[in-house]
Amino acid sequence: MRISEIDMVSPKTLDDCLTVLSDSTQDVRLLAGGTDAVVRLKEGHWRPALWVNIKGVKELRYIREEEDGIHIGPLTTHTDIVHSSLLQEKADVLVHAASEVGATHIRNMGTIGGNLGTASPAGDTIPPLYVLDAVIELSSVNGKRKVAIEDFFNGPGKTVQQKTELISNIIIRPQSANEIGIFEKLGPRKAQAISIVDVAISLKMSTNERECLGGKIAFGSVAPTIIRAHKCESILKLQALDDEAIENLATIAWKEVAPISDLRATAGYRRDMASSLLARGLHRLMMRWDNR
Ligand SMILES: Cc1cc2nc3c(=O)[nH]c(=O)nc-3n(C[C@H](O)[C@H](O)[C@H](O)COP(=O)(O)OP(=O)(O)OC[C@H]3O[C@@H](n4cnc5c(N)ncnc54)[C@H](O)[C@@H]3O)c2cc1C
Protein backbone atom coordinates (compact mmCIF):
# COMPACT_ATOMS: atom_id res chain seq x y z
CA MET A 1 0.00 0.00 0.00
CA ARG A 2 1.33 3.44 -0.95
CA ILE A 3 0.87 6.33 1.52
CA SER A 4 -1.13 8.19 -1.19
CA GLU A 5 -3.71 5.37 -1.19
CA ILE A 6 -4.65 5.91 2.45
CA ASP A 7 -8.26 6.90 3.14
CA MET A 8 -8.44 9.80 5.57
CA VAL A 9 -11.00 12.28 6.82
CA SER A 10 -10.09 15.47 8.67
CA PRO A 11 -12.98 16.77 10.79
CA LYS A 12 -12.55 20.28 12.18
CA THR A 13 -14.75 20.01 15.28
CA LEU A 14 -15.05 17.49 18.08
CA ASP A 15 -18.73 16.88 17.26
CA ASP A 16 -17.89 16.08 13.63
CA CYS A 17 -15.13 13.78 14.77
CA LEU A 18 -17.43 11.87 17.13
CA THR A 19 -20.02 11.56 14.35
CA VAL A 20 -17.43 10.03 12.01
CA LEU A 21 -16.39 7.57 14.74
CA SER A 22 -19.99 6.57 15.51
CA ASP A 23 -21.10 6.30 11.86
CA SER A 24 -18.16 4.30 10.63
CA THR A 25 -18.70 0.62 10.02
CA GLN A 26 -15.06 0.36 8.93
CA ASP A 27 -11.93 -0.21 10.96
CA VAL A 28 -10.90 3.36 11.89
CA ARG A 29 -7.94 4.83 13.75
CA LEU A 30 -7.37 8.36 15.01
CA LEU A 31 -4.35 10.33 13.85
CA ALA A 32 -3.05 13.17 16.03
CA GLY A 33 0.62 14.16 15.60
CA GLY A 34 1.26 10.98 13.61
CA THR A 35 4.67 10.29 15.21
CA ASP A 36 3.68 6.79 16.33
CA ALA A 37 1.13 6.25 13.55
CA VAL A 38 3.49 6.84 10.64
CA VAL A 39 6.11 4.48 12.07
CA ARG A 40 3.50 1.74 12.69
CA LEU A 41 2.02 2.25 9.22
CA LYS A 42 5.41 1.96 7.54
CA GLU A 43 6.16 -1.19 9.55
CA GLY A 44 2.95 -2.71 8.18
CA HIS A 45 0.96 -2.44 11.41
CA TRP A 46 -1.96 -0.09 11.99
CA ARG A 47 -3.55 -0.39 8.52
CA PRO A 48 -7.11 0.79 9.24
CA ALA A 49 -9.60 1.26 6.40
CA LEU A 50 -9.99 4.90 7.49
CA TRP A 51 -7.76 7.34 9.36
CA VAL A 52 -9.54 10.11 11.25
CA ASN A 53 -7.08 12.99 11.33
CA ILE A 54 -7.90 15.10 14.41
CA LYS A 55 -4.92 17.46 14.20
CA GLY A 56 -7.19 20.30 13.01
CA VAL A 57 -9.66 19.99 15.92
CA LYS A 58 -8.33 23.12 17.66
CA GLU A 59 -10.71 22.83 20.62
CA LEU A 60 -8.74 19.74 21.78
CA ARG A 61 -5.51 21.69 22.40
CA TYR A 62 -5.40 23.56 25.74
CA ILE A 63 -3.95 23.62 29.26
CA ARG A 64 -6.10 25.37 31.87
CA GLU A 65 -6.84 25.19 35.58
CA GLU A 66 -10.42 24.50 36.60
CA GLU A 67 -12.12 23.71 39.91
CA ASP A 68 -11.59 19.96 39.65
CA GLY A 69 -7.97 20.13 38.51
CA ILE A 70 -5.76 21.03 35.58
CA HIS A 71 -7.33 20.14 32.23
CA ILE A 72 -5.05 19.16 29.36
CA GLY A 73 -6.46 18.69 25.86
CA PRO A 74 -5.33 15.50 24.09
CA LEU A 75 -3.86 17.49 21.19
CA THR A 76 -1.52 19.34 23.55
CA THR A 77 2.00 18.65 22.30
CA HIS A 78 4.95 17.71 24.48
CA THR A 79 6.45 21.12 23.63
CA ASP A 80 3.24 22.86 24.86
CA ILE A 81 3.62 20.99 28.16
CA VAL A 82 7.30 21.90 28.54
CA HIS A 83 6.52 25.61 27.95
CA SER A 84 3.43 25.82 30.18
CA SER A 85 4.09 28.02 33.24
CA LEU A 86 1.00 26.51 34.92
CA LEU A 87 2.40 22.98 34.57
CA GLN A 88 5.91 24.10 35.52
CA GLU A 89 4.45 25.41 38.78
CA LYS A 90 1.85 22.71 39.51
CA ALA A 91 2.90 19.57 37.61
CA ASP A 92 6.69 19.67 37.40
CA VAL A 93 6.92 15.86 37.10
CA LEU A 94 4.89 15.94 33.87
CA VAL A 95 6.99 18.80 32.48
CA HIS A 96 10.20 16.80 33.15
CA ALA A 97 8.76 13.78 31.36
CA ALA A 98 7.54 15.75 28.33
CA SER A 99 11.01 17.28 27.97
CA GLU A 100 12.45 13.74 27.72
CA VAL A 101 10.24 12.64 24.80
CA GLY A 102 12.24 12.06 21.61
CA ALA A 103 13.97 15.11 20.11
CA THR A 104 12.59 18.58 19.35
CA HIS A 105 10.62 17.67 16.21
CA ILE A 106 8.96 14.69 17.94
CA ARG A 107 8.02 16.90 20.92
CA ASN A 108 6.61 19.51 18.51
CA MET A 109 4.43 16.96 16.68
CA GLY A 110 3.68 14.30 19.30
CA THR A 111 0.73 14.80 21.63
CA ILE A 112 -0.19 13.65 25.12
CA GLY A 113 -3.37 12.04 23.70
CA GLY A 114 -1.26 10.09 21.22
CA ASN A 115 1.12 8.98 23.97
CA LEU A 116 -1.87 7.62 25.92
CA GLY A 117 -3.48 6.19 22.77
CA THR A 118 -0.39 4.17 21.87
CA ALA A 119 -0.54 2.73 25.41
CA SER A 120 3.09 1.68 25.47
CA PRO A 121 4.50 0.74 28.91
CA ALA A 122 7.39 2.98 27.81
CA GLY A 123 5.23 6.08 27.14
CA ASP A 124 7.07 8.85 28.97
CA THR A 125 4.10 11.02 29.96
CA ILE A 126 2.19 8.11 31.51
CA PRO A 127 4.05 7.52 34.84
CA PRO A 128 3.68 11.23 35.74
CA LEU A 129 -0.04 10.94 35.04
CA TYR A 130 -0.18 8.09 37.59
CA VAL A 131 1.45 10.16 40.34
CA LEU A 132 -0.79 13.13 39.50
CA ASP A 133 -3.96 10.97 39.84
CA ALA A 134 -4.98 11.66 36.25
CA VAL A 135 -8.51 11.03 35.04
CA ILE A 136 -9.02 10.31 31.36
CA GLU A 137 -12.22 11.65 29.83
CA LEU A 138 -13.54 9.63 26.90
CA SER A 139 -16.16 11.14 24.58
CA SER A 140 -18.54 9.61 22.06
CA VAL A 141 -21.82 10.77 20.48
CA ASN A 142 -23.53 9.26 23.52
CA GLY A 143 -21.72 11.52 26.01
CA LYS A 144 -18.66 11.50 28.22
CA ARG A 145 -17.25 9.09 30.77
CA LYS A 146 -14.27 9.43 33.08
CA VAL A 147 -11.75 6.68 33.78
CA ALA A 148 -9.00 6.80 36.43
CA ILE A 149 -5.60 6.39 34.80
CA GLU A 150 -5.00 3.15 36.75
CA ASP A 151 -8.08 1.63 35.08
CA PHE A 152 -7.36 2.97 31.59
CA PHE A 153 -4.78 0.44 30.35
CA ASN A 154 -5.42 -3.28 29.84
CA GLY A 155 -1.92 -4.17 28.68
CA PRO A 156 0.67 -3.10 26.11
CA GLY A 157 -1.18 -1.23 23.32
CA LYS A 158 -4.56 -1.88 24.96
CA THR A 159 -6.94 0.49 26.70
CA VAL A 160 -10.60 0.53 27.74
CA GLN A 161 -11.40 3.07 25.00
CA GLN A 162 -14.19 1.89 22.66
CA LYS A 163 -14.01 2.31 18.86
CA THR A 164 -16.58 5.10 18.91
CA GLU A 165 -14.71 7.06 21.61
CA LEU A 166 -11.75 9.36 21.76
CA ILE A 167 -9.76 10.86 24.60
CA SER A 168 -11.24 14.34 24.89
CA ASN A 169 -9.63 15.59 28.12
CA ILE A 170 -7.01 14.66 30.71
CA ILE A 171 -7.55 16.00 34.23
CA ILE A 172 -4.69 16.03 36.72
CA ARG A 173 -4.37 16.98 40.38
CA PRO A 174 -2.32 20.17 40.76
CA GLN A 175 0.70 19.68 43.01
CA SER A 176 0.54 21.55 46.30
CA ALA A 177 3.15 24.17 47.27
CA ASN A 178 5.10 21.61 49.36
CA GLU A 179 5.06 18.95 46.63
CA ILE A 180 8.00 18.32 44.32
CA GLY A 181 8.34 15.89 41.49
CA ILE A 182 10.84 14.44 39.08
CA PHE A 183 10.96 12.03 36.13
CA GLU A 184 14.05 9.91 35.57
CA LYS A 185 14.56 7.93 32.39
CA LEU A 186 17.10 5.49 31.09
CA GLY A 187 17.12 5.22 27.31
CA PRO A 188 19.60 3.51 24.98
CA ARG A 189 20.92 6.96 24.00
CA LYS A 190 20.34 10.57 24.99
CA ALA A 191 17.67 11.63 22.45
CA GLN A 192 15.04 10.00 20.22
CA ALA A 193 14.97 6.96 22.44
CA ILE A 194 12.12 5.02 24.03
CA SER A 195 12.70 4.30 27.73
CA ILE A 196 14.37 1.10 28.91
CA VAL A 197 13.16 2.00 32.40
CA ASP A 198 11.71 5.19 33.83
CA VAL A 199 10.26 6.45 37.09
CA ALA A 200 8.03 9.36 38.12
CA ILE A 201 8.20 10.53 41.73
CA SER A 202 6.07 13.09 43.51
CA LEU A 203 6.74 13.87 47.19
CA LYS A 204 4.97 16.00 49.78
CA MET A 205 7.53 17.50 52.13
CA SER A 206 7.14 18.90 55.65
CA THR A 207 8.77 22.16 56.72
CA ASN A 208 11.24 20.02 58.71
CA GLU A 209 14.47 19.30 56.93
CA ARG A 210 14.04 16.52 54.34
CA GLU A 211 11.04 15.06 56.18
CA CYS A 212 8.71 13.42 53.70
CA LEU A 213 4.99 13.43 54.47
CA GLY A 214 4.24 10.90 51.74
CA GLY A 215 4.37 10.53 48.03
CA LYS A 216 3.71 8.55 44.89
CA ILE A 217 6.08 6.57 42.71
CA ALA A 218 5.28 5.04 39.30
CA PHE A 219 7.63 2.96 37.14
CA GLY A 220 7.45 2.59 33.36
CA SER A 221 8.80 -0.26 31.20
CA VAL A 222 9.00 -2.75 34.08
CA ALA A 223 5.61 -4.47 33.57
CA PRO A 224 2.88 -4.73 30.86
CA THR A 225 1.51 -1.38 32.04
CA ILE A 226 2.86 1.39 34.24
CA ILE A 227 2.98 0.26 37.89
CA ARG A 228 2.79 2.13 41.18
CA ALA A 229 5.47 1.18 43.73
CA HIS A 230 3.08 0.81 46.66
CA LYS A 231 5.62 -0.82 49.02
CA CYS A 232 8.09 2.02 48.49
CA GLU A 233 5.31 4.57 48.89
CA SER A 234 4.21 3.03 52.20
CA ILE A 235 7.59 3.66 53.79
CA LEU A 236 8.03 7.17 52.39
CA LYS A 237 5.72 8.58 55.03
CA LEU A 238 7.10 10.59 57.90
CA GLN A 239 10.75 9.83 57.44
CA ALA A 240 13.74 11.97 56.64
CA LEU A 241 15.01 11.11 53.18
CA ASP A 242 18.69 10.82 54.09
CA ASP A 243 21.20 8.60 52.25
CA GLU A 244 20.31 5.52 54.32
CA ALA A 245 16.54 5.89 53.74
CA ILE A 246 17.08 6.38 50.00
CA GLU A 247 19.31 3.28 49.85
CA ASN A 248 16.59 1.29 51.63
CA LEU A 249 13.90 2.54 49.23
CA ALA A 250 16.07 1.59 46.25
CA THR A 251 16.44 -1.96 47.62
CA ILE A 252 12.67 -2.28 48.09
CA ALA A 253 12.10 -0.99 44.54
CA TRP A 254 14.48 -3.67 43.19
CA LYS A 255 12.17 -6.32 44.70
CA GLU A 256 8.92 -4.55 43.79
CA VAL A 257 9.34 -4.17 40.02
CA ALA A 258 8.68 -7.16 37.76
CA PRO A 259 10.31 -6.47 34.39
CA ILE A 260 10.72 -8.77 31.42
CA SER A 261 13.68 -9.27 29.08
CA ASP A 262 13.28 -7.99 25.54
CA LEU A 263 15.39 -6.67 22.67
CA ARG A 264 16.23 -3.48 24.55
CA ALA A 265 17.32 -4.92 27.95
CA THR A 266 17.29 -7.98 30.19
CA ALA A 267 14.95 -8.22 33.15
CA GLY A 268 17.92 -8.17 35.58
CA TYR A 269 19.36 -4.99 34.05
CA ARG A 270 15.95 -3.29 34.16
CA ARG A 271 15.54 -4.26 37.84
CA ASP A 272 18.97 -2.82 38.71
CA MET A 273 18.27 0.35 36.73
CA ALA A 274 14.79 0.84 38.27
CA SER A 275 16.42 0.73 41.69
CA SER A 276 19.22 3.13 40.65
CA LEU A 277 16.86 5.57 38.91
CA LEU A 278 14.70 5.77 42.02
CA ALA A 279 17.76 6.49 44.19
CA ARG A 280 19.02 9.10 41.70
CA GLY A 281 15.62 10.77 41.52
CA LEU A 282 15.26 10.92 45.30
CA HIS A 283 18.79 12.33 45.75
CA ARG A 284 18.08 15.01 43.11
CA LEU A 285 14.74 15.88 44.70
CA MET A 286 16.34 16.26 48.13
CA MET A 287 19.05 18.52 46.70
CA ARG A 288 16.33 20.65 45.11
CA TRP A 289 14.41 20.73 48.39
CA ASP A 290 17.56 21.80 50.30
CA ASN A 291 18.13 24.66 47.82
CA ARG A 292 14.54 25.87 47.52
C1 LIG B 1 11.89 8.98 16.61
C2 LIG B 1 10.83 8.83 17.68
C3 LIG B 1 11.19 9.00 19.03
C4 LIG B 1 10.23 8.85 20.02
N1 LIG B 1 10.61 9.02 21.32
C5 LIG B 1 9.70 8.87 22.30
C6 LIG B 1 10.09 9.03 23.66
O1 LIG B 1 11.24 9.33 23.99
N2 LIG B 1 9.14 8.84 24.61
C7 LIG B 1 7.84 8.53 24.29
O2 LIG B 1 7.01 8.39 25.20
N3 LIG B 1 7.45 8.38 23.02
C8 LIG B 1 8.34 8.54 22.01
N4 LIG B 1 7.96 8.38 20.71
C9 LIG B 1 6.57 8.00 20.42
C10 LIG B 1 5.61 9.16 20.09
O3 LIG B 1 6.28 10.31 19.67
C11 LIG B 1 4.73 9.52 21.29
O4 LIG B 1 4.04 8.38 21.75
C12 LIG B 1 3.71 10.64 20.94
O5 LIG B 1 3.19 11.20 22.12
C13 LIG B 1 2.54 10.13 20.10
O6 LIG B 1 1.68 11.22 19.84
P1 LIG B 1 1.07 11.49 18.41
O7 LIG B 1 0.16 12.66 18.54
O8 LIG B 1 2.13 11.59 17.38
O9 LIG B 1 0.23 10.15 18.21
P2 LIG B 1 -0.28 9.46 16.84
O10 LIG B 1 0.86 8.78 16.19
O11 LIG B 1 -1.06 10.42 16.02
O12 LIG B 1 -1.30 8.39 17.49
C14 LIG B 1 -0.80 7.39 18.35
C15 LIG B 1 -1.98 6.54 18.82
O13 LIG B 1 -2.82 7.29 19.69
C16 LIG B 1 -4.15 7.30 19.20
N5 LIG B 1 -4.69 8.61 19.53
C17 LIG B 1 -4.21 9.82 19.17
N6 LIG B 1 -4.97 10.80 19.69
C18 LIG B 1 -5.96 10.19 20.39
C19 LIG B 1 -7.07 10.68 21.15
N7 LIG B 1 -7.33 11.96 21.33
N8 LIG B 1 -7.89 9.76 21.71
C20 LIG B 1 -7.65 8.44 21.57
N9 LIG B 1 -6.62 7.92 20.87
C21 LIG B 1 -5.79 8.80 20.28
C22 LIG B 1 -4.03 7.05 17.70
O14 LIG B 1 -5.21 6.50 17.17
C23 LIG B 1 -2.89 6.06 17.68
O15 LIG B 1 -3.36 4.77 18.00
C24 LIG B 1 8.89 8.53 19.68
C25 LIG B 1 8.52 8.37 18.33
C26 LIG B 1 9.48 8.52 17.35
C27 LIG B 1 9.07 8.35 15.91
Short mmCIF file of N, CA, C and O and ligand atoms in Angstrom, two decimals, residues 29-37 39 46 54 74 78 100-102 106 109-115 117-118 122-125 161 166-167 185 192-194, ligand 1:
data_model
loop_
_atom_site.label_atom_id
_atom_site.label_comp_id
_atom_site.label_asym_id
_atom_site.label_seq_id
_atom_site.Cartn_x
_atom_site.Cartn_y
_atom_site.Cartn_z
N ARG A 29 -8.92 4.47 12.72
CA ARG A 29 -7.94 4.83 13.75
C ARG A 29 -7.72 6.34 13.72
O ARG A 29 -7.65 6.94 12.65
N LEU A 30 -7.63 6.92 14.92
CA LEU A 30 -7.37 8.36 15.01
C LEU A 30 -5.92 8.66 14.67
O LEU A 30 -5.03 7.84 14.93
N LEU A 31 -5.70 9.84 14.14
CA LEU A 31 -4.35 10.33 13.85
C LEU A 31 -4.22 11.70 14.48
O LEU A 31 -5.01 12.60 14.16
N ALA A 32 -3.25 11.86 15.39
CA ALA A 32 -3.05 13.17 16.03
C ALA A 32 -1.77 13.79 15.46
O ALA A 32 -1.79 14.33 14.36
N GLY A 33 -0.64 13.64 16.16
CA GLY A 33 0.62 14.16 15.60
C GLY A 33 1.21 13.23 14.55
O GLY A 33 2.05 13.62 13.75
N GLY A 34 0.81 11.97 14.59
CA GLY A 34 1.26 10.98 13.61
C GLY A 34 2.63 10.38 13.88
O GLY A 34 3.11 9.56 13.10
N THR A 35 3.28 10.76 14.99
CA THR A 35 4.67 10.29 15.21
C THR A 35 4.74 8.79 15.48
O THR A 35 5.70 8.13 15.08
N ASP A 36 3.74 8.25 16.16
CA ASP A 36 3.68 6.79 16.33
C ASP A 36 3.00 6.17 15.11
O ASP A 36 3.43 5.12 14.61
N ALA A 37 1.95 6.83 14.62
CA ALA A 37 1.13 6.25 13.55
C ALA A 37 1.94 6.00 12.28
O ALA A 37 1.84 4.93 11.67
N VAL A 39 5.14 5.58 11.89
CA VAL A 39 6.11 4.48 12.07
C VAL A 39 5.39 3.13 11.99
O VAL A 39 5.80 2.22 11.25
N TRP A 46 -1.03 -1.21 12.00
CA TRP A 46 -1.96 -0.09 11.99
C TRP A 46 -2.34 0.26 10.54
O TRP A 46 -1.96 1.31 10.00
N ILE A 54 -7.29 14.12 13.48
CA ILE A 54 -7.90 15.10 14.41
C ILE A 54 -7.00 16.32 14.64
O ILE A 54 -7.33 17.18 15.45
N PRO A 74 -6.14 16.60 24.63
CA PRO A 74 -5.33 15.50 24.09
C PRO A 74 -4.39 15.93 22.97
O PRO A 74 -3.38 15.29 22.74
N HIS A 78 3.96 17.79 23.40
CA HIS A 78 4.95 17.71 24.48
C HIS A 78 5.63 19.07 24.66
O HIS A 78 5.91 19.49 25.78
N GLU A 100 11.62 14.92 28.04
CA GLU A 100 12.45 13.74 27.72
C GLU A 100 11.94 12.98 26.50
O GLU A 100 12.54 11.99 26.08
N VAL A 101 10.80 13.38 25.95
CA VAL A 101 10.24 12.64 24.80
C VAL A 101 11.05 12.97 23.55
O VAL A 101 11.17 14.14 23.17
N GLY A 102 11.57 11.94 22.90
CA GLY A 102 12.24 12.06 21.61
C GLY A 102 13.17 13.26 21.51
O GLY A 102 13.85 13.62 22.46
N ILE A 106 9.95 15.66 17.42
CA ILE A 106 8.96 14.69 17.94
C ILE A 106 8.12 15.38 19.02
O ILE A 106 6.90 15.24 19.07
N MET A 109 5.53 17.65 17.39
CA MET A 109 4.43 16.96 16.68
C MET A 109 3.62 16.06 17.61
O MET A 109 2.40 15.98 17.52
N GLY A 110 4.32 15.32 18.46
CA GLY A 110 3.68 14.30 19.30
C GLY A 110 2.81 14.92 20.37
O GLY A 110 3.12 15.99 20.91
N THR A 111 1.70 14.26 20.67
CA THR A 111 0.73 14.80 21.63
C THR A 111 0.59 13.89 22.84
O THR A 111 0.93 12.70 22.80
N ILE A 112 0.04 14.46 23.91
CA ILE A 112 -0.19 13.65 25.12
C ILE A 112 -1.30 12.62 24.85
O ILE A 112 -1.22 11.49 25.33
N GLY A 113 -2.31 13.01 24.04
CA GLY A 113 -3.37 12.04 23.70
C GLY A 113 -2.82 10.87 22.91
O GLY A 113 -3.22 9.72 23.13
N GLY A 114 -1.88 11.16 22.01
CA GLY A 114 -1.26 10.09 21.22
C GLY A 114 -0.39 9.18 22.07
O GLY A 114 -0.34 7.97 21.87
N ASN A 115 0.30 9.78 23.06
CA ASN A 115 1.12 8.98 23.97
C ASN A 115 0.25 8.00 24.76
O ASN A 115 0.58 6.82 24.91
N GLY A 117 -2.81 7.05 23.75
CA GLY A 117 -3.48 6.19 22.77
C GLY A 117 -2.60 5.02 22.34
O GLY A 117 -3.09 3.92 22.10
N THR A 118 -1.31 5.25 22.24
CA THR A 118 -0.39 4.17 21.87
C THR A 118 -0.29 3.14 23.00
O THR A 118 -0.08 1.96 22.77
N ALA A 122 6.25 2.07 27.83
CA ALA A 122 7.39 2.98 27.81
C ALA A 122 6.99 4.42 27.48
O ALA A 122 7.84 5.27 27.28
N GLY A 123 5.69 4.71 27.43
CA GLY A 123 5.23 6.08 27.14
C GLY A 123 5.66 7.01 28.25
O GLY A 123 5.28 6.83 29.41
N ASP A 124 6.44 8.03 27.92
CA ASP A 124 7.07 8.85 28.97
C ASP A 124 6.09 9.69 29.78
O ASP A 124 6.35 9.99 30.94
N THR A 125 4.99 10.14 29.17
CA THR A 125 4.10 11.02 29.96
C THR A 125 3.18 10.22 30.89
O THR A 125 2.48 10.80 31.71
N GLN A 161 -10.71 2.20 25.97
CA GLN A 161 -11.40 3.07 25.00
C GLN A 161 -12.13 2.22 23.95
O GLN A 161 -11.57 1.28 23.40
N LEU A 166 -13.11 8.84 21.77
CA LEU A 166 -11.75 9.36 21.76
C LEU A 166 -11.45 10.00 23.11
O LEU A 166 -12.37 10.34 23.87
N ILE A 167 -10.17 10.15 23.38
CA ILE A 167 -9.76 10.86 24.60
C ILE A 167 -10.01 12.34 24.34
O ILE A 167 -9.45 12.91 23.39
N LYS A 185 14.71 8.88 33.50
CA LYS A 185 14.56 7.93 32.39
C LYS A 185 15.91 7.37 31.97
O LYS A 185 16.88 8.11 31.90
N GLN A 192 15.78 10.83 21.19
CA GLN A 192 15.04 10.00 20.22
C GLN A 192 14.82 8.58 20.70
O GLN A 192 14.59 7.70 19.89
N ALA A 193 14.97 8.35 22.00
CA ALA A 193 14.97 6.96 22.44
C ALA A 193 13.82 6.66 23.39
O ALA A 193 13.52 7.43 24.29
N ILE A 194 13.17 5.51 23.15
CA ILE A 194 12.12 5.02 24.03
C ILE A 194 12.80 4.51 25.31
O ILE A 194 13.89 3.95 25.27
C1 LIG B 1 11.89 8.98 16.61
C2 LIG B 1 10.83 8.83 17.68
C3 LIG B 1 11.19 9.00 19.03
C4 LIG B 1 10.23 8.85 20.02
N1 LIG B 1 10.61 9.02 21.32
C5 LIG B 1 9.70 8.87 22.30
C6 LIG B 1 10.09 9.03 23.66
O1 LIG B 1 11.24 9.33 23.99
N2 LIG B 1 9.14 8.84 24.61
C7 LIG B 1 7.84 8.53 24.29
O2 LIG B 1 7.01 8.39 25.20
N3 LIG B 1 7.45 8.38 23.02
C8 LIG B 1 8.34 8.54 22.01
N4 LIG B 1 7.96 8.38 20.71
C9 LIG B 1 6.57 8.00 20.42
C10 LIG B 1 5.61 9.16 20.09
O3 LIG B 1 6.28 10.31 19.67
C11 LIG B 1 4.73 9.52 21.29
O4 LIG B 1 4.04 8.38 21.75
C12 LIG B 1 3.71 10.64 20.94
O5 LIG B 1 3.19 11.20 22.12
C13 LIG B 1 2.54 10.13 20.10
O6 LIG B 1 1.68 11.22 19.84
P1 LIG B 1 1.07 11.49 18.41
O7 LIG B 1 0.16 12.66 18.54
O8 LIG B 1 2.13 11.59 17.38
O9 LIG B 1 0.23 10.15 18.21
P2 LIG B 1 -0.28 9.46 16.84
O10 LIG B 1 0.86 8.78 16.19
O11 LIG B 1 -1.06 10.42 16.02
O12 LIG B 1 -1.30 8.39 17.49
C14 LIG B 1 -0.80 7.39 18.35
C15 LIG B 1 -1.98 6.54 18.82
O13 LIG B 1 -2.82 7.29 19.69
C16 LIG B 1 -4.15 7.30 19.20
N5 LIG B 1 -4.69 8.61 19.53
C17 LIG B 1 -4.21 9.82 19.17
N6 LIG B 1 -4.97 10.80 19.69
C18 LIG B 1 -5.96 10.19 20.39
C19 LIG B 1 -7.07 10.68 21.15
N7 LIG B 1 -7.33 11.96 21.33
N8 LIG B 1 -7.89 9.76 21.71
C20 LIG B 1 -7.65 8.44 21.57
N9 LIG B 1 -6.62 7.92 20.87
C21 LIG B 1 -5.79 8.80 20.28
C22 LIG B 1 -4.03 7.05 17.70
O14 LIG B 1 -5.21 6.50 17.17
C23 LIG B 1 -2.89 6.06 17.68
O15 LIG B 1 -3.36 4.77 18.00
C24 LIG B 1 8.89 8.53 19.68
C25 LIG B 1 8.52 8.37 18.33
C26 LIG B 1 9.48 8.52 17.35
C27 LIG B 1 9.07 8.35 15.91
#
